[in-house]
Short mmCIF file of C-alpha atoms and ligand atoms in Angstrom, two decimals:
data_model
loop_
_atom_site.label_atom_id
_atom_site.label_comp_id
_atom_site.label_asym_id
_atom_site.label_seq_id
_atom_site.Cartn_x
_atom_site.Cartn_y
_atom_site.Cartn_z
CA MET A 1 -61.59 95.77 -14.13
CA LEU A 2 -59.18 98.23 -15.70
CA THR A 3 -57.29 98.84 -12.47
CA LYS A 4 -57.04 95.10 -12.06
CA LEU A 5 -55.55 94.82 -15.51
CA THR A 6 -53.02 97.63 -14.98
CA ASN A 7 -52.07 96.22 -11.63
CA TRP A 8 -51.56 92.82 -13.15
CA SER A 9 -49.40 94.16 -15.95
CA ARG A 10 -47.40 96.27 -13.55
CA LEU A 11 -46.67 93.23 -11.44
CA LYS A 12 -45.78 91.08 -14.39
CA SER A 13 -43.55 93.56 -16.12
CA PRO A 14 -42.16 96.45 -14.12
CA TRP A 15 -40.00 98.75 -16.22
CA ILE A 16 -37.04 100.21 -14.48
CA LEU A 17 -34.94 103.29 -14.98
CA HIS A 18 -31.39 103.15 -13.77
CA LEU A 19 -30.10 106.44 -12.43
CA ASN A 20 -26.63 107.17 -11.17
CA THR A 21 -26.61 110.04 -8.72
CA GLY A 22 -22.93 110.04 -7.94
CA ALA A 23 -22.19 106.36 -7.42
CA CYS A 24 -18.75 104.87 -7.82
CA ASN A 25 -19.89 102.80 -10.80
CA ALA A 26 -19.64 99.47 -9.02
CA CYS A 27 -23.29 99.44 -8.10
CA ASP A 28 -24.21 100.53 -11.63
CA ILE A 29 -22.21 97.74 -13.14
CA GLU A 30 -23.87 95.26 -10.83
CA VAL A 31 -27.29 96.56 -11.81
CA VAL A 32 -26.38 96.05 -15.46
CA ALA A 33 -24.90 92.65 -14.63
CA ALA A 34 -28.32 91.68 -13.31
CA LEU A 35 -29.61 92.05 -16.87
CA THR A 36 -27.03 89.77 -18.44
CA PRO A 37 -27.29 86.01 -18.98
CA ARG A 38 -26.06 84.79 -15.57
CA PHE A 39 -28.76 86.63 -13.62
CA ASP A 40 -31.14 87.64 -16.38
CA VAL A 41 -33.89 89.68 -14.74
CA GLU A 42 -35.77 89.80 -18.00
CA ARG A 43 -37.27 86.44 -17.19
CA PHE A 44 -39.33 88.26 -14.55
CA GLY A 45 -40.42 90.77 -17.16
CA ILE A 46 -38.16 93.45 -15.73
CA LEU A 47 -36.96 95.71 -18.52
CA LEU A 48 -34.40 98.48 -18.38
CA LYS A 49 -35.81 101.63 -19.92
CA ALA A 50 -33.94 104.65 -21.09
CA THR A 51 -36.24 107.49 -20.14
CA PRO A 52 -38.05 108.26 -16.91
CA ARG A 53 -41.31 108.71 -18.78
CA HIS A 54 -41.47 105.01 -19.54
CA ALA A 55 -40.44 103.75 -16.16
CA ASP A 56 -42.37 102.43 -13.16
CA VAL A 57 -39.42 101.94 -10.87
CA ILE A 58 -36.40 104.19 -10.46
CA VAL A 59 -33.31 102.28 -9.41
CA CYS A 60 -31.02 104.81 -7.80
CA THR A 61 -27.37 104.21 -7.08
CA GLY A 62 -25.06 106.56 -5.31
CA PRO A 63 -25.26 109.27 -2.69
CA ALA A 64 -27.13 112.30 -3.96
CA THR A 65 -24.50 114.85 -4.91
CA ARG A 66 -25.37 118.52 -4.71
CA GLN A 67 -25.12 118.81 -8.46
CA MET A 68 -27.47 115.89 -9.10
CA LYS A 69 -30.08 116.86 -6.51
CA ASP A 70 -32.22 119.05 -8.73
CA ARG A 71 -31.98 116.61 -11.60
CA LEU A 72 -32.99 113.78 -9.32
CA VAL A 73 -36.11 115.63 -8.27
CA ARG A 74 -36.85 116.48 -11.88
CA ILE A 75 -36.49 112.89 -13.01
CA TYR A 76 -38.70 111.76 -10.14
CA GLU A 77 -41.36 114.23 -11.23
CA GLN A 78 -41.13 113.10 -14.83
CA THR A 79 -41.88 109.51 -13.93
CA PRO A 80 -45.58 108.75 -14.28
CA ASP A 81 -47.58 107.71 -11.21
CA PRO A 82 -47.52 105.31 -9.48
CA LYS A 83 -43.78 105.33 -9.14
CA PHE A 84 -41.43 103.48 -6.89
CA VAL A 85 -37.85 104.07 -5.90
CA ILE A 86 -35.28 101.45 -5.01
CA ALA A 87 -32.13 102.69 -3.30
CA VAL A 88 -29.33 100.38 -4.36
CA GLY A 89 -26.12 100.21 -2.37
CA ALA A 90 -24.83 101.64 0.85
CA CYS A 91 -24.34 104.98 -0.88
CA ALA A 92 -27.96 105.39 -1.82
CA MET A 93 -29.00 104.31 1.65
CA SER A 94 -26.77 106.52 3.73
CA GLY A 95 -23.82 107.90 1.81
CA CYS A 96 -21.35 105.09 2.50
CA VAL A 97 -17.74 106.34 2.69
CA TYR A 98 -18.69 109.68 1.20
CA ARG A 99 -20.91 110.58 4.11
CA GLY A 100 -19.83 113.96 5.39
CA ALA A 101 -18.15 115.11 2.20
CA TYR A 102 -18.99 118.68 1.26
CA ASN A 103 -20.68 117.77 -1.99
CA VAL A 104 -22.72 114.80 -0.81
CA LEU A 105 -26.16 114.97 0.76
CA GLY A 106 -25.94 111.42 2.05
CA GLY A 107 -28.62 109.03 0.87
CA ILE A 108 -31.30 109.30 -1.77
CA ASP A 109 -33.99 109.52 0.89
CA GLN A 110 -32.79 113.03 1.68
CA VAL A 111 -34.19 114.08 -1.67
CA ILE A 112 -36.99 111.73 -2.76
CA PRO A 113 -39.07 109.07 -0.99
CA VAL A 114 -37.64 105.55 -1.16
CA ASP A 115 -39.64 102.31 -1.14
CA VAL A 116 -37.00 99.62 -0.93
CA TYR A 117 -33.42 99.70 0.31
CA VAL A 118 -30.90 97.17 -0.99
CA PRO A 119 -27.74 97.07 1.13
CA GLY A 120 -24.25 96.16 -0.01
CA CYS A 121 -21.13 97.86 -1.20
CA PRO A 122 -21.48 97.04 -3.99
CA VAL A 123 -24.76 95.15 -4.01
CA ARG A 124 -24.71 91.75 -5.63
CA PRO A 125 -26.90 91.35 -8.71
CA ASP A 126 -28.93 88.74 -6.83
CA ALA A 127 -29.61 91.33 -4.15
CA VAL A 128 -30.93 93.74 -6.79
CA ILE A 129 -33.30 91.06 -8.03
CA ASP A 130 -34.37 90.34 -4.47
CA GLY A 131 -35.06 94.02 -3.93
CA VAL A 132 -37.25 94.23 -7.01
CA VAL A 133 -39.14 91.09 -6.01
CA LYS A 134 -39.73 92.50 -2.52
CA LEU A 135 -41.12 95.62 -4.12
CA LEU A 136 -43.45 93.54 -6.26
CA ASN A 137 -44.69 91.70 -3.19
CA LYS A 138 -45.33 95.04 -1.56
CA LEU A 139 -47.41 96.06 -4.56
CA LYS A 140 -49.42 92.87 -4.37
CA GLY A 141 -50.23 93.16 -0.72
CA MET B 1 -28.35 126.77 -39.42
CA LYS B 2 -26.79 125.70 -36.19
CA PHE B 3 -28.47 123.90 -33.34
CA GLN B 4 -27.34 123.13 -29.88
CA ILE B 5 -28.12 119.69 -28.61
CA PRO B 6 -27.65 118.95 -24.94
CA ILE B 7 -27.18 115.32 -23.98
CA GLY B 8 -27.32 114.16 -20.39
CA PRO B 9 -26.84 114.10 -17.48
CA GLN B 10 -29.47 111.38 -17.62
CA HIS B 11 -29.60 110.03 -21.11
CA PRO B 12 -30.15 106.65 -22.73
CA ALA B 13 -26.76 106.79 -24.42
CA LEU B 14 -24.86 107.49 -21.24
CA LYS B 15 -24.48 105.16 -18.34
CA GLU B 16 -23.24 107.78 -15.95
CA PRO B 17 -24.18 111.37 -15.33
CA ILE B 18 -22.28 113.64 -17.65
CA SER B 19 -23.51 116.31 -19.95
CA LEU B 20 -22.34 116.81 -23.50
CA ARG B 21 -23.34 119.87 -25.39
CA MET B 22 -23.01 119.77 -29.11
CA THR B 23 -23.50 122.39 -31.76
CA VAL B 24 -24.65 120.71 -34.92
CA GLU B 25 -25.18 121.64 -38.51
CA GLY B 26 -27.56 119.10 -39.89
CA GLU B 27 -26.10 115.81 -38.84
CA ILE B 28 -22.55 117.03 -38.44
CA ILE B 29 -21.15 118.05 -35.10
CA ARG B 30 -19.26 121.32 -35.29
CA GLU B 31 -18.55 122.00 -31.64
CA ALA B 32 -18.61 119.76 -28.64
CA ASP B 33 -18.34 120.57 -25.00
CA ILE B 34 -18.25 118.32 -21.99
CA ARG B 35 -19.81 119.39 -18.72
CA LEU B 36 -18.63 117.71 -15.58
CA GLY B 37 -19.43 117.74 -11.96
CA TYR B 38 -22.56 115.64 -11.53
CA ASN B 39 -20.57 112.96 -9.87
CA HIS B 40 -18.21 115.13 -7.88
CA ARG B 41 -18.23 113.98 -4.29
CA GLY B 42 -15.27 115.77 -2.76
CA LEU B 43 -13.17 112.69 -2.29
CA GLU B 44 -9.82 114.41 -2.14
CA LYS B 45 -10.96 116.62 0.69
CA LEU B 46 -12.40 113.61 2.46
CA ALA B 47 -9.09 111.81 2.17
CA GLU B 48 -7.41 114.46 4.26
CA GLN B 49 -9.57 113.53 7.23
CA ARG B 50 -8.83 109.80 7.13
CA THR B 51 -5.84 107.78 8.19
CA TRP B 52 -3.52 106.10 5.72
CA ILE B 53 -5.26 102.75 6.15
CA GLN B 54 -8.80 104.16 5.95
CA ASN B 55 -7.87 105.90 2.75
CA ILE B 56 -7.23 102.61 1.00
CA TYR B 57 -10.92 101.87 1.23
CA LEU B 58 -11.82 105.39 0.28
CA THR B 59 -9.65 105.38 -2.86
CA GLU B 60 -11.10 102.00 -3.71
CA ARG B 61 -14.48 103.67 -3.94
CA ILE B 62 -13.32 106.32 -6.39
CA CYS B 63 -14.39 103.96 -9.09
CA GLY B 64 -16.04 100.59 -9.15
CA ILE B 65 -14.47 99.22 -12.30
CA CYS B 66 -10.87 100.11 -11.68
CA SER B 67 -11.05 99.95 -7.91
CA HIS B 68 -7.83 97.96 -7.68
CA SER B 69 -6.05 100.50 -9.89
CA HIS B 70 -6.74 103.32 -7.52
CA THR B 71 -5.82 101.42 -4.38
CA THR B 72 -2.62 100.04 -5.90
CA CYS B 73 -1.63 103.46 -7.12
CA TYR B 74 -2.29 104.95 -3.70
CA VAL B 75 -0.70 102.11 -1.75
CA GLN B 76 2.42 102.19 -3.89
CA GLY B 77 2.81 105.87 -3.18
CA VAL B 78 2.32 105.41 0.55
CA GLU B 79 4.81 102.55 0.58
CA LYS B 80 7.34 104.87 -1.00
CA LEU B 81 6.58 107.49 1.64
CA MET B 82 6.98 104.98 4.45
CA GLU B 83 10.00 103.36 2.80
CA LEU B 84 8.43 99.92 2.89
CA GLU B 85 9.42 97.00 0.72
CA PRO B 86 6.44 94.66 0.24
CA PRO B 87 7.35 90.96 -0.04
CA LYS B 88 7.54 89.35 -3.48
CA ARG B 89 4.54 87.08 -3.00
CA GLY B 90 2.42 90.05 -1.99
CA LEU B 91 3.43 91.91 -5.13
CA TYR B 92 2.66 88.89 -7.28
CA ILE B 93 -0.84 88.61 -5.86
CA ARG B 94 -1.35 92.35 -6.25
CA THR B 95 -0.35 92.13 -9.90
CA LEU B 96 -2.54 89.09 -10.39
CA VAL B 97 -5.61 90.95 -9.17
CA ALA B 98 -4.63 93.94 -11.31
CA GLU B 99 -4.54 91.81 -14.44
CA LEU B 100 -7.81 90.07 -13.57
CA GLU B 101 -9.32 93.50 -13.21
CA ARG B 102 -7.99 94.46 -16.61
CA ILE B 103 -9.67 91.41 -18.12
CA HIS B 104 -13.01 92.14 -16.54
CA SER B 105 -12.80 95.78 -17.52
CA HIS B 106 -11.91 95.03 -21.13
CA LEU B 107 -14.63 92.39 -21.44
CA LEU B 108 -17.08 94.88 -20.00
CA TRP B 109 -15.94 97.48 -22.50
CA LEU B 110 -16.20 95.08 -25.43
CA GLY B 111 -19.78 94.41 -24.43
CA VAL B 112 -20.59 98.09 -24.17
CA ALA B 113 -18.98 98.75 -27.56
CA GLY B 114 -21.07 95.97 -29.06
CA HIS B 115 -24.17 97.40 -27.43
CA GLU B 116 -23.47 100.90 -28.75
CA ALA B 117 -22.88 99.48 -32.21
CA GLY B 118 -26.25 97.78 -32.04
CA PHE B 119 -24.82 94.31 -31.55
CA ASP B 120 -26.54 93.25 -28.37
CA SER B 121 -25.78 89.56 -28.51
CA PHE B 122 -22.09 90.46 -28.35
CA PHE B 123 -22.86 92.42 -25.21
CA MET B 124 -24.57 89.42 -23.65
CA TYR B 125 -21.75 87.07 -24.65
CA THR B 126 -18.93 89.13 -23.20
CA TRP B 127 -20.82 89.85 -20.02
CA ARG B 128 -21.53 86.18 -19.57
CA ASP B 129 -17.82 85.43 -19.82
CA ARG B 130 -17.02 88.33 -17.57
CA GLU B 131 -18.83 86.44 -14.82
CA ILE B 132 -16.01 83.85 -14.96
CA VAL B 133 -13.54 86.58 -14.02
CA MET B 134 -15.87 87.92 -11.36
CA ASP B 135 -16.03 84.43 -9.86
CA ILE B 136 -12.24 84.23 -9.73
CA LEU B 137 -12.06 87.60 -8.06
CA GLU B 138 -14.70 86.58 -5.58
CA ILE B 139 -12.78 83.43 -4.76
CA ILE B 140 -9.55 85.35 -4.24
CA SER B 141 -10.86 88.35 -2.38
CA GLY B 142 -14.35 87.61 -1.15
CA ASN B 143 -16.09 90.35 -3.09
CA ARG B 144 -17.06 90.79 -6.68
CA VAL B 145 -16.13 94.38 -7.22
CA HIS B 146 -14.40 96.11 -4.33
CA TYR B 147 -11.77 93.52 -3.56
CA GLY B 148 -10.18 95.23 -0.58
CA ILE B 149 -7.11 93.13 -1.14
CA ASN B 150 -4.43 95.80 -0.97
CA THR B 151 -2.99 96.96 2.26
CA ILE B 152 0.01 99.12 2.97
CA GLY B 153 2.97 96.80 2.75
CA GLY B 154 1.41 93.98 0.74
CA VAL B 155 -1.93 92.25 0.34
CA ARG B 156 -4.46 90.98 2.84
CA ARG B 157 -5.18 87.50 1.51
CA ASP B 158 -3.02 84.65 0.36
CA LEU B 159 -3.66 82.21 -2.48
CA ASP B 160 -3.85 78.43 -1.98
CA ASP B 161 -3.29 75.64 -4.49
CA GLY B 162 -6.98 75.07 -5.11
CA GLN B 163 -7.44 78.69 -6.09
CA VAL B 164 -4.43 78.61 -8.39
CA LYS B 165 -5.82 75.56 -10.14
CA HIS B 166 -9.25 77.11 -10.47
CA ILE B 167 -7.78 80.24 -12.04
CA LEU B 168 -5.68 78.28 -14.52
CA ASP B 169 -8.72 76.20 -15.54
CA SER B 170 -10.85 79.29 -16.01
CA LEU B 171 -8.13 80.91 -18.10
CA GLU B 172 -8.47 78.12 -20.64
CA ILE B 173 -12.15 78.85 -21.10
CA LEU B 174 -11.51 82.58 -21.33
CA ARG B 175 -8.79 82.07 -23.94
CA LYS B 176 -11.11 80.08 -26.12
CA ARG B 177 -13.88 82.63 -25.81
CA SER B 178 -11.54 85.53 -26.54
CA GLU B 179 -10.33 83.78 -29.66
CA TYR B 180 -13.93 83.83 -30.80
CA TYR B 181 -14.30 87.53 -30.03
CA LYS B 182 -11.13 88.25 -31.91
CA ASN B 183 -12.51 86.61 -35.02
CA LEU B 184 -15.86 88.24 -34.57
CA GLY B 185 -14.57 91.70 -33.75
CA THR B 186 -12.14 91.85 -36.61
CA THR B 187 -13.87 89.97 -39.40
CA GLU B 188 -17.63 90.32 -38.90
CA PRO B 189 -18.41 92.66 -41.83
CA SER B 190 -21.26 94.70 -40.35
CA PHE B 191 -19.49 95.16 -37.02
CA VAL B 192 -16.26 96.24 -38.71
CA ALA B 193 -18.12 98.57 -41.06
CA ARG B 194 -19.78 100.24 -38.09
CA LEU B 195 -16.52 100.80 -36.22
CA ALA B 196 -13.96 101.50 -38.93
CA GLY B 197 -13.19 105.15 -39.51
CA VAL B 198 -15.33 106.37 -36.61
CA GLY B 199 -13.75 108.76 -34.13
CA TYR B 200 -10.51 109.38 -35.96
CA LEU B 201 -7.64 110.60 -33.80
CA SER B 202 -4.31 111.00 -35.54
CA LYS B 203 -1.05 110.08 -33.89
CA GLU B 204 0.04 113.71 -33.62
CA ASP B 205 -3.27 114.74 -32.06
CA ALA B 206 -3.19 111.85 -29.64
CA ILE B 207 0.19 112.96 -28.37
CA ALA B 208 -0.63 116.66 -28.37
CA LEU B 209 -3.90 116.16 -26.48
CA CYS B 210 -2.33 113.81 -23.95
CA ALA B 211 -4.55 110.83 -24.66
CA VAL B 212 -3.78 107.80 -22.51
CA GLY B 213 -4.28 104.06 -22.48
CA PRO B 214 -5.86 102.09 -25.31
CA THR B 215 -7.00 105.32 -26.96
CA LEU B 216 -3.38 106.39 -27.31
CA ARG B 217 -2.12 102.94 -28.25
CA ALA B 218 -4.77 102.61 -30.96
CA SER B 219 -3.25 105.71 -32.54
CA GLY B 220 0.03 103.91 -32.89
CA VAL B 221 1.90 105.18 -29.85
CA PRO B 222 3.34 102.28 -27.84
CA MET B 223 3.08 103.82 -24.41
CA ASP B 224 2.31 101.76 -21.34
CA VAL B 225 3.40 102.54 -17.79
CA ARG B 226 3.90 98.84 -17.16
CA LYS B 227 6.68 98.87 -19.74
CA ASP B 228 7.99 102.43 -19.50
CA ASP B 229 8.15 102.75 -15.74
CA PRO B 230 7.64 99.24 -14.32
CA TYR B 231 6.01 99.07 -10.91
CA ALA B 232 5.21 96.02 -8.76
CA VAL B 233 6.70 93.04 -10.60
CA TYR B 234 6.11 94.09 -14.19
CA GLY B 235 9.85 94.48 -14.68
CA GLU B 236 10.31 90.73 -14.64
CA ILE B 237 7.23 89.63 -16.57
CA PRO B 238 7.49 89.12 -20.32
CA PHE B 239 4.64 90.82 -22.16
CA GLU B 240 4.07 93.04 -25.15
CA VAL B 241 2.51 96.44 -25.54
CA CYS B 242 -0.32 96.14 -28.07
CA THR B 243 -0.86 98.90 -30.58
CA ALA B 244 -2.92 99.52 -33.68
CA ASP B 245 -2.49 102.20 -36.30
CA THR B 246 -6.02 102.61 -37.62
CA CYS B 247 -6.61 105.47 -35.14
CA ASP B 248 -10.34 104.74 -34.93
CA VAL B 249 -12.82 102.85 -32.76
CA LEU B 250 -11.96 99.61 -34.55
CA GLY B 251 -8.33 100.06 -33.58
CA ARG B 252 -9.33 100.61 -29.96
CA THR B 253 -11.34 97.41 -30.04
CA VAL B 254 -8.46 95.44 -31.51
CA VAL B 255 -6.00 96.82 -28.97
CA ARG B 256 -8.25 95.80 -26.11
CA ILE B 257 -8.79 92.30 -27.46
CA GLN B 258 -5.05 91.83 -27.91
CA GLU B 259 -4.46 93.09 -24.41
CA LEU B 260 -6.80 90.40 -23.15
CA PHE B 261 -4.45 87.76 -24.52
CA GLN B 262 -1.47 89.50 -22.93
CA CYS B 263 -3.34 89.47 -19.63
CA TYR B 264 -3.89 85.71 -19.86
CA ASN B 265 -0.16 85.19 -20.49
CA ILE B 266 0.80 87.45 -17.61
CA ILE B 267 -1.54 85.66 -15.22
CA GLU B 268 -0.23 82.29 -16.28
CA TYR B 269 3.34 83.48 -15.74
CA LEU B 270 2.47 84.90 -12.33
CA LEU B 271 0.80 81.72 -11.13
CA LYS B 272 3.53 79.42 -12.42
CA ASN B 273 6.27 81.51 -10.78
CA LEU B 274 4.50 82.41 -7.57
CA PRO B 275 7.24 82.74 -4.93
CA ALA B 276 6.72 81.43 -1.40
CA GLY B 277 6.82 83.59 1.69
CA PRO B 278 4.70 86.13 3.52
CA VAL B 279 2.26 88.37 1.69
CA ALA B 280 2.65 91.55 3.71
CA VAL B 281 4.92 93.42 6.07
CA ARG B 282 3.86 95.55 8.99
CA ALA B 283 3.37 99.18 8.16
CA PRO B 284 4.03 102.10 10.51
CA ARG B 285 1.15 104.36 11.49
CA ARG B 286 2.81 107.57 10.37
CA ALA B 287 4.76 108.71 7.34
CA LYS B 288 7.59 111.23 7.37
CA PRO B 289 6.90 114.59 5.72
CA ASN B 290 7.46 114.07 2.04
CA GLU B 291 5.65 113.96 -1.26
CA VAL B 292 5.37 111.34 -3.93
CA VAL B 293 3.86 110.76 -7.35
CA SER B 294 2.68 107.26 -8.12
CA ARG B 295 1.90 105.97 -11.60
CA TYR B 296 -0.17 102.98 -12.59
CA GLU B 297 -1.45 101.61 -15.87
CA ALA B 298 -5.17 101.19 -15.25
CA PRO B 299 -7.32 99.40 -17.85
CA ARG B 300 -8.25 102.83 -19.20
CA GLY B 301 -4.80 104.36 -19.19
CA GLU B 302 -2.33 106.01 -16.93
CA ASN B 303 -3.52 106.75 -13.44
CA ILE B 304 -1.59 109.22 -11.32
CA HIS B 305 -1.82 109.83 -7.59
CA TYR B 306 0.06 112.61 -5.89
CA ILE B 307 0.37 112.17 -2.14
CA LYS B 308 1.84 114.58 0.37
CA SER B 309 2.47 113.61 3.96
CA ASN B 310 3.21 115.84 6.91
CA GLY B 311 4.38 113.46 9.59
CA THR B 312 0.93 112.61 10.95
CA ASP B 313 -1.15 109.51 10.34
CA LYS B 314 -3.18 111.30 7.67
CA PRO B 315 -2.19 112.56 4.24
CA GLU B 316 -1.96 116.30 3.84
CA ARG B 317 -3.04 116.14 0.24
CA LEU B 318 -4.16 113.45 -2.15
CA LYS B 319 -4.54 114.34 -5.78
CA VAL B 320 -5.99 111.89 -8.26
CA ARG B 321 -5.62 112.20 -12.01
CA ALA B 322 -7.75 109.43 -13.48
CA PRO B 323 -7.19 108.23 -17.04
CA THR B 324 -10.59 109.35 -18.30
CA LEU B 325 -9.74 112.95 -17.54
CA GLY B 326 -6.69 112.63 -19.75
CA ASN B 327 -8.90 111.46 -22.59
CA TYR B 328 -11.56 114.17 -22.50
CA ALA B 329 -9.62 116.60 -24.65
CA ALA B 330 -9.05 113.92 -27.26
CA THR B 331 -12.75 112.98 -27.16
CA ILE B 332 -13.80 116.48 -28.12
CA LYS B 333 -11.42 116.30 -31.05
CA MET B 334 -12.87 112.95 -32.08
CA LEU B 335 -16.46 114.17 -31.82
CA LYS B 336 -15.87 117.21 -34.00
CA ASN B 337 -16.97 116.79 -37.61
CA GLY B 338 -18.48 113.43 -36.81
CA PHE B 339 -22.11 112.38 -36.98
CA ILE B 340 -24.53 112.63 -34.10
CA ALA B 341 -25.24 108.94 -34.43
CA ASP B 342 -21.61 108.20 -33.65
CA VAL B 343 -21.57 110.08 -30.36
CA PRO B 344 -22.31 107.12 -28.06
CA LEU B 345 -19.80 104.97 -29.88
CA ILE B 346 -17.00 107.51 -29.80
CA PHE B 347 -17.71 108.41 -26.25
CA ALA B 348 -17.84 104.78 -25.20
CA ALA B 349 -14.60 104.09 -27.04
CA ILE B 350 -12.48 105.96 -24.51
CA ASP B 351 -14.13 103.74 -21.92
CA PRO B 352 -15.17 106.73 -19.88
CA CYS B 353 -15.30 106.32 -16.18
CA ILE B 354 -16.94 109.46 -15.01
CA CYS B 355 -16.78 108.79 -11.33
CA CYS B 356 -13.01 108.46 -11.70
CA ALA B 357 -12.63 111.73 -13.46
CA GLU B 358 -14.87 113.87 -11.33
CA ARG B 359 -12.23 115.98 -9.75
CA ALA B 360 -13.29 119.21 -11.46
CA VAL B 361 -14.85 122.02 -9.48
CA SER B 362 -16.75 123.89 -12.15
CA LEU B 363 -20.48 123.99 -11.59
CA VAL B 364 -22.80 124.40 -14.53
CA ASP B 365 -26.52 124.92 -14.50
CA VAL B 366 -27.52 123.11 -17.63
CA ARG B 367 -31.07 124.36 -17.74
CA THR B 368 -30.26 128.04 -17.73
CA GLY B 369 -26.93 127.58 -19.43
CA GLN B 370 -25.38 129.62 -16.68
CA GLU B 371 -21.88 128.70 -15.84
CA LYS B 372 -20.59 129.21 -12.40
CA ILE B 373 -17.01 128.52 -11.60
CA ILE B 374 -16.82 128.25 -7.86
CA SER B 375 -13.60 129.66 -6.61
CA MET B 376 -11.50 127.60 -4.28
CA ASN B 377 -12.22 130.08 -1.54
CA ALA B 378 -15.96 129.86 -1.90
CA LEU B 379 -15.64 126.12 -1.86
CA LYS B 380 -13.59 126.32 1.27
CA GLN B 381 -16.28 128.47 2.86
CA LEU B 382 -18.82 125.85 1.93
CA SER B 383 -16.80 123.03 3.35
CA LEU B 384 -16.12 125.02 6.48
CA LYS B 385 -19.82 125.63 6.89
CA ILE B 386 -20.50 121.94 6.67
CA SER B 387 -17.80 120.90 9.06
CA ALA B 388 -18.51 123.75 11.45
CA GLY B 389 -19.07 122.55 14.95
CA LYS B 390 -17.24 119.29 14.39
CA VAL B 391 -13.95 118.89 16.16
CA ARG B 392 -11.24 119.67 13.68
CA LYS B 393 -8.11 117.69 14.08
CA ARG B 394 -5.78 120.00 12.26
CA GLU B 395 -5.83 123.35 10.50
CA ALA B 396 -6.04 122.24 6.91
CA GLU B 397 -5.07 124.74 4.26
CA TRP B 398 -6.67 124.45 0.88
CA PRO B 399 -3.70 123.11 -1.01
CA LEU B 400 -3.66 125.33 -4.05
S1 LIG C 501 -22.44 101.53 -2.28
FE1 LIG C 501 -20.25 101.12 -2.53
S2 LIG C 501 -20.11 100.14 -4.50
FE2 LIG C 501 -22.10 101.13 -4.43
S3 LIG C 501 -21.80 103.12 -5.35
FE3 LIG C 501 -21.49 103.35 -3.16
S4 LIG C 501 -19.30 103.11 -2.82
FE4 LIG C 501 -19.77 102.31 -4.84
#
């Protein structure tokens, strides 16, 4: 009964944490744009949260830089279970143009497990929403 | 009693990874320190391994908000190196995209300022109107953020009459909306009370600390690369440099709103006087050995690229000085003796773009407080280790 309730609430209102791990800002802006009136993800109950301890879903943008790696792991550990990670943008998927640079690890999945990949450079806000919805479907099934 | 408060790299008040460390006495900030490097990706090194054309797309990805600024700055420099003269129509379209970018960046900033001041409906309003600009940019270039419109010797896409009409129609809506923001931003009592007097930066300090862009202009210094050292077609466009003399966050807001109106005028002028002809000329593959400094007035201030060529099809060195870096020193000054509650507002007021500014190579372990400045040599070792085994095209020297 209780698990059913938590599952239901998680599906109806996933809280996300937006984390920039070295992105060029474009993907971040598009993630924020998804919250604003044109796209308005809040109608699906998706809320942007400020701290990892409140979040269910970590939305990562950017290739993992060496400097951010430890912090990324730390933030992942701070997020309460069950947690999900969405890699937003070509950077978070594989490193994009920065692949091969000395300070870039190339893709979030080198550091933490990723559930959903959203391609694009930068992603469109609609793609971000699609990614979150796909994740929700995954939770359901 | 003094306390140290670390903020960041992941923090609700910051949108990008940066770490501020403040020493406070009660509510008053006595010392402030900015730690960089979370977003450092090694772009300048990467640029040395790419061809001139590939580097356009690399410099575009320095920053997602002022992507056109970086490409234009880079492309202008390369055109000087290759002694190319882009056609007029190409320059007009390049300037048009630059001004559209300025509008979207300023609207974005206004929203963020509203958000930091606790005025979230303002944030939602400006971001809704920003979508109009994003639509125009998408129509012109095919992408919302990274336009990829610049190429060496001109631009890649032409405008047609339908697009021109669409832009002019949208401008009308934007003008009306901006009029509303102007009234709101300058007369709404609670908003003004929150912004006025916060983050004071005197004219002398602004000059001494090399502030750039709206931060500098809000301290009463009329400096704008578009006027002082005209590039592209700015020499023939009538426009004004907007300043304010309140030296605080309110002044920075007013300057940006006024600049919006200038942008609308510039765009209207550009579209009404659009010359006919080709949009680009063919560029050679190689550039003669030479060096060049290119300046550009990005939405956040003066952007400088230094490019050195050595006769091959790749640059020998690309150095980027983004506007945010120029404003860091001034930010520390503004934070000092202010309240903790003002930190997000002051910091947002320079419109920081951390990914732009991440050229520093000082590594800091925030948790242990240990500071490690990696020497250029150690860094070179590291980069050598990574690229070991790969075929190296050319013996690159670390250029310092
Ligand atoms: S995927 Fe592209 S737009 Fe997104 S952060 Fe990376 S370079 Fe920037």
